[in-house]
CSV table of N, CA and C in Angstrom, one decimal:
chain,number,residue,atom,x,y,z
A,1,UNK,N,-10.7,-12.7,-75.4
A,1,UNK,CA,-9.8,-12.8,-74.3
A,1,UNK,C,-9.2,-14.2,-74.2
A,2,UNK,N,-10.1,-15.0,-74.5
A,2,UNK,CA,-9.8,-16.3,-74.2
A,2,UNK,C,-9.0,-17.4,-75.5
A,3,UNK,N,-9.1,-16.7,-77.0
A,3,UNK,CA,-8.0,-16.6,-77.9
A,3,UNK,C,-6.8,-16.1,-77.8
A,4,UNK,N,-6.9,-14.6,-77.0
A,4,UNK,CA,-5.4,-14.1,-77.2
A,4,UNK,C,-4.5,-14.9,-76.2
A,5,UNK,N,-4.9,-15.1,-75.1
A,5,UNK,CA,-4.1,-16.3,-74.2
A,5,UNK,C,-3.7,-17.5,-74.9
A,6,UNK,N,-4.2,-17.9,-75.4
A,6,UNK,CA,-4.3,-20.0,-76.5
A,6,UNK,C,-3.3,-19.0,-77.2
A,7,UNK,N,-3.3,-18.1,-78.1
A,7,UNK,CA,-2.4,-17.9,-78.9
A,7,UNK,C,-0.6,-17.6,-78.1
A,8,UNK,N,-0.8,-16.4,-77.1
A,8,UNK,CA,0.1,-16.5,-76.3
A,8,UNK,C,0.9,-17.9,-75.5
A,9,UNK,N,-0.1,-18.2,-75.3
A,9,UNK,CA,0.8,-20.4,-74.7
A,9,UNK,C,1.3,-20.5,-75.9
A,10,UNK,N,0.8,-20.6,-77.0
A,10,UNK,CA,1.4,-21.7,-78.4
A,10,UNK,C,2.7,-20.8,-78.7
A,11,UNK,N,3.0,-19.5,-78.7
A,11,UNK,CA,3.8,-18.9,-78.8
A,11,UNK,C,5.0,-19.4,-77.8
A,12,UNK,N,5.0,-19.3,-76.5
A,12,UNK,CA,5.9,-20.0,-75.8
A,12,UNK,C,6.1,-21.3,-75.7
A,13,UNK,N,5.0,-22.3,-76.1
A,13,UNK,CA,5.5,-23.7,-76.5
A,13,UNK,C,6.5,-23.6,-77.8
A,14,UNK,N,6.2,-22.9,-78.7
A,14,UNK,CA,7.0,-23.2,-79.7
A,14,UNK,C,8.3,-22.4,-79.6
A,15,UNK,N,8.2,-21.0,-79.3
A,15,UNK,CA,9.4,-20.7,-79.1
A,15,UNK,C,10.1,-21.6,-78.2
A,16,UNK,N,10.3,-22.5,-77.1
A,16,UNK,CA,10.9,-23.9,-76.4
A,16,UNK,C,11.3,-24.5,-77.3
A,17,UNK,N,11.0,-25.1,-78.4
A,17,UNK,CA,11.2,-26.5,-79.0
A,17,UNK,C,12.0,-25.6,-80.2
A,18,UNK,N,13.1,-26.6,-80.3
A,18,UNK,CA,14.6,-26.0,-80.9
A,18,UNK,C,14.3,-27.2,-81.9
A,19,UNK,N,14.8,-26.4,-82.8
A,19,UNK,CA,15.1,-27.7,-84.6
A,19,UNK,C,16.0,-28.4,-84.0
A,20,UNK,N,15.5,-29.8,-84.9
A,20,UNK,CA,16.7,-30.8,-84.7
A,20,UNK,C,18.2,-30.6,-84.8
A,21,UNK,N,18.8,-29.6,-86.1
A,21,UNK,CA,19.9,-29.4,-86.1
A,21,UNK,C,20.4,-28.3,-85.1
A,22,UNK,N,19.6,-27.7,-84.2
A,22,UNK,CA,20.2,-26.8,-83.4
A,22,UNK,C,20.3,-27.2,-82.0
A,23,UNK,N,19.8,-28.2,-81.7
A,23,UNK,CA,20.0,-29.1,-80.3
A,23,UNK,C,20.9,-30.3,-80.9
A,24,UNK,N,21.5,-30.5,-82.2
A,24,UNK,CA,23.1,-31.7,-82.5
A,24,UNK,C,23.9,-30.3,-82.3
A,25,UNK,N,23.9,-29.2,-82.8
A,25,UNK,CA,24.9,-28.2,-83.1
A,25,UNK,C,25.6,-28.0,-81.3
A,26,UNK,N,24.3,-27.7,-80.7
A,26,UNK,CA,24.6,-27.2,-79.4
A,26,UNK,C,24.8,-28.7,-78.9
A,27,UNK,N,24.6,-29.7,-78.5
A,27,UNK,CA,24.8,-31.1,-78.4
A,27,UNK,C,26.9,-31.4,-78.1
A,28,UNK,N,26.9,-31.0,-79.9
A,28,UNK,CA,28.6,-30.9,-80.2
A,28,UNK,C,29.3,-29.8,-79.1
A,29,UNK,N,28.6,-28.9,-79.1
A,29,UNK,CA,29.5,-27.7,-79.2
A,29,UNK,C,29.9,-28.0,-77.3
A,30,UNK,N,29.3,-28.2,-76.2
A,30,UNK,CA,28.7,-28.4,-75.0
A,30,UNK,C,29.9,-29.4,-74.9
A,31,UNK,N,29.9,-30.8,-76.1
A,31,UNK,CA,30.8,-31.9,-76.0
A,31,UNK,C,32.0,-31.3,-76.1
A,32,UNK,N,32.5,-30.4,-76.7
A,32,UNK,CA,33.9,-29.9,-77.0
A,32,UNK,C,34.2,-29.0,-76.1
A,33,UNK,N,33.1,-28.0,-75.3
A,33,UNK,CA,33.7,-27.0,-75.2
A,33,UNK,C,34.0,-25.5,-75.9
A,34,UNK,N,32.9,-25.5,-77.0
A,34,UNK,CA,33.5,-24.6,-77.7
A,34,UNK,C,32.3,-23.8,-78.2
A,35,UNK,N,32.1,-22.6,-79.3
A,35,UNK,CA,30.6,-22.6,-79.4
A,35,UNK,C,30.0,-22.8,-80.7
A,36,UNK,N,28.8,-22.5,-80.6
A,36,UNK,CA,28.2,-23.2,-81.9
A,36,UNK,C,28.6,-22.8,-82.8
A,37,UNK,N,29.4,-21.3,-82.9
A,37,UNK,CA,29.3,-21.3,-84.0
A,37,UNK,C,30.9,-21.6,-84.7
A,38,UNK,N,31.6,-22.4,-83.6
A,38,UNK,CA,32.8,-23.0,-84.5
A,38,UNK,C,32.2,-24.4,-85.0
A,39,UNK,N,31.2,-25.0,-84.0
A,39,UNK,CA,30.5,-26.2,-84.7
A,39,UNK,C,30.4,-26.2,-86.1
A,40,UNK,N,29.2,-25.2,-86.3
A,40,UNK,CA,29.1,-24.7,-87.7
A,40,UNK,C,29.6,-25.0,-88.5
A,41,UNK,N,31.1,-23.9,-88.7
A,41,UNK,CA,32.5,-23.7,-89.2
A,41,UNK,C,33.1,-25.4,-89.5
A,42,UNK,N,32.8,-26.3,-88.3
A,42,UNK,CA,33.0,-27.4,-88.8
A,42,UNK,C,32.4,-28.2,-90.3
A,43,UNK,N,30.8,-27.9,-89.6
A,43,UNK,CA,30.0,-29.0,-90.5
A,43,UNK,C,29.8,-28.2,-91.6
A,44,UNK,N,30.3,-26.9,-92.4
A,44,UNK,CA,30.6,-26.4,-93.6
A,44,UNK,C,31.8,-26.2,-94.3
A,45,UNK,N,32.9,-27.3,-93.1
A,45,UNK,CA,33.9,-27.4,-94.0
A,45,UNK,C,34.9,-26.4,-94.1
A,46,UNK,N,34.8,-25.1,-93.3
A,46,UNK,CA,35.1,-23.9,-93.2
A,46,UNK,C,37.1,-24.0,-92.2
A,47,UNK,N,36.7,-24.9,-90.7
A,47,UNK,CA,37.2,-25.0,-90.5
A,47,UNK,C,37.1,-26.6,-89.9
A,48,UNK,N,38.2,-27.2,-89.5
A,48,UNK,CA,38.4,-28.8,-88.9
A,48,UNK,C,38.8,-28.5,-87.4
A,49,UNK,N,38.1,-29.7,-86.4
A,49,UNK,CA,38.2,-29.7,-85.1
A,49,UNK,C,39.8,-30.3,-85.0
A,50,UNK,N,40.2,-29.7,-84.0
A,50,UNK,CA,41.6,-30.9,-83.8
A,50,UNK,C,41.7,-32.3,-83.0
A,51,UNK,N,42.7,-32.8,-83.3
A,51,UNK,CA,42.5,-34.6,-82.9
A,51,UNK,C,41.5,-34.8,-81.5
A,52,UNK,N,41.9,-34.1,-81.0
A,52,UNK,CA,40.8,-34.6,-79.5
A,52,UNK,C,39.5,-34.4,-80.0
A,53,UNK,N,39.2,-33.5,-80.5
A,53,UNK,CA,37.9,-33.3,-80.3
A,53,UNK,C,37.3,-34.3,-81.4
A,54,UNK,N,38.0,-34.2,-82.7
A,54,UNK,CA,36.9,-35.2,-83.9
A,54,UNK,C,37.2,-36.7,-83.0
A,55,UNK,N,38.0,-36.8,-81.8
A,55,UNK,CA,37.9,-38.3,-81.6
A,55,UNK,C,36.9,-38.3,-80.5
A,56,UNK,N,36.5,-37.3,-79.7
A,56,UNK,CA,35.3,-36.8,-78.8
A,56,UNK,C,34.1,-37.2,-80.1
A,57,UNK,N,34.3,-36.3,-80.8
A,57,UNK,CA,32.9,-36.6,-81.8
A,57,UNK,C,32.6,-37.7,-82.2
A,58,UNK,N,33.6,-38.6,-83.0
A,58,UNK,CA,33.6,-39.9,-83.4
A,58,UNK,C,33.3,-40.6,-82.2
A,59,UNK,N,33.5,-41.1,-81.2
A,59,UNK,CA,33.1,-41.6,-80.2
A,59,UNK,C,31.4,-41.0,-80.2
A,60,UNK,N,31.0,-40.3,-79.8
A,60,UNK,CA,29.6,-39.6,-79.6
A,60,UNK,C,28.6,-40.0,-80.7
A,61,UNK,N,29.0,-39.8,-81.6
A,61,UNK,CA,28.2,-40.3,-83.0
A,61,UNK,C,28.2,-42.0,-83.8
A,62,UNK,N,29.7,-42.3,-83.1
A,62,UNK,CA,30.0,-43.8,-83.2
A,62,UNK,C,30.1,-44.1,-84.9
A,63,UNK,N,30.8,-42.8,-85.7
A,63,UNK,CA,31.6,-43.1,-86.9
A,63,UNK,C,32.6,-42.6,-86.7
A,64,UNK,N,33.8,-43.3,-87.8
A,64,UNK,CA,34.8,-43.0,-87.5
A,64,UNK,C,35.6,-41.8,-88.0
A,65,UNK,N,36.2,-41.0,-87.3
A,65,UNK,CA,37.0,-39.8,-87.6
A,65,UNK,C,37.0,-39.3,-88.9
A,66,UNK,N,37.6,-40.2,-89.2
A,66,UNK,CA,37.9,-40.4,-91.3
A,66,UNK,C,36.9,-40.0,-92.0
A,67,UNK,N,36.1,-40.9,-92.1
A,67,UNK,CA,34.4,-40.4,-92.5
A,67,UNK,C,34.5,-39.1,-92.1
A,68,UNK,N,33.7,-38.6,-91.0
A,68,UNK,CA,33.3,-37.7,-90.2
A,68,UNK,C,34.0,-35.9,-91.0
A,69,UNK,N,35.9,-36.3,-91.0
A,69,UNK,CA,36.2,-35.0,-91.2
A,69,UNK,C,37.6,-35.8,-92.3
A,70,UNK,N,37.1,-35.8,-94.0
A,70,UNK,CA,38.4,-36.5,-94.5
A,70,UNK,C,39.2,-35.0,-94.8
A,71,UNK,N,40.3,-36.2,-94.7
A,71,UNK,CA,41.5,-35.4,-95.2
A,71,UNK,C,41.7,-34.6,-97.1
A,72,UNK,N,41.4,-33.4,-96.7
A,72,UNK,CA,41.8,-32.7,-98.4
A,72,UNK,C,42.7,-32.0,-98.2
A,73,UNK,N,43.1,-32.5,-99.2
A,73,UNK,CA,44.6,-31.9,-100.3
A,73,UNK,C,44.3,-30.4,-100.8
């Protein structure tokens, strides 16, 4: 009895605690306005945020734009 409960808590402690990259993704997404899963789409290159937002980002992370999202040909 007194196992299946300790197992039950640890189950809900851990279900709470979110990976690092999923509390920056949600972090971003909250900053923009938009949802995670255009975040994503960003940080795989898929698609690019527009000027306001990579300058929201850059500001928030404190690198600059350039870095962050370069320009390809």
């Amino acid at each position: 009895e007194m196992l299946r409960s300790l197992v039950g808590s640890e189950m809900c402690i851990r279900d709470s605690v979110k990976a690092p990259k999923t509390e920056f993704v949600e972090e971003i997404a909250a900053l923009c306005m938009c949802s995670t899963k255009t975040v994503r789409m960003w940080i795989h290159g898929v698609q690019k945020p527009d000027a306001l937002k990579q300058k929201m980002i850059s500001d928030k992370l404190g690198v600059p734009a350039d870095i962050l999202f370069p320009v390809t040909e």
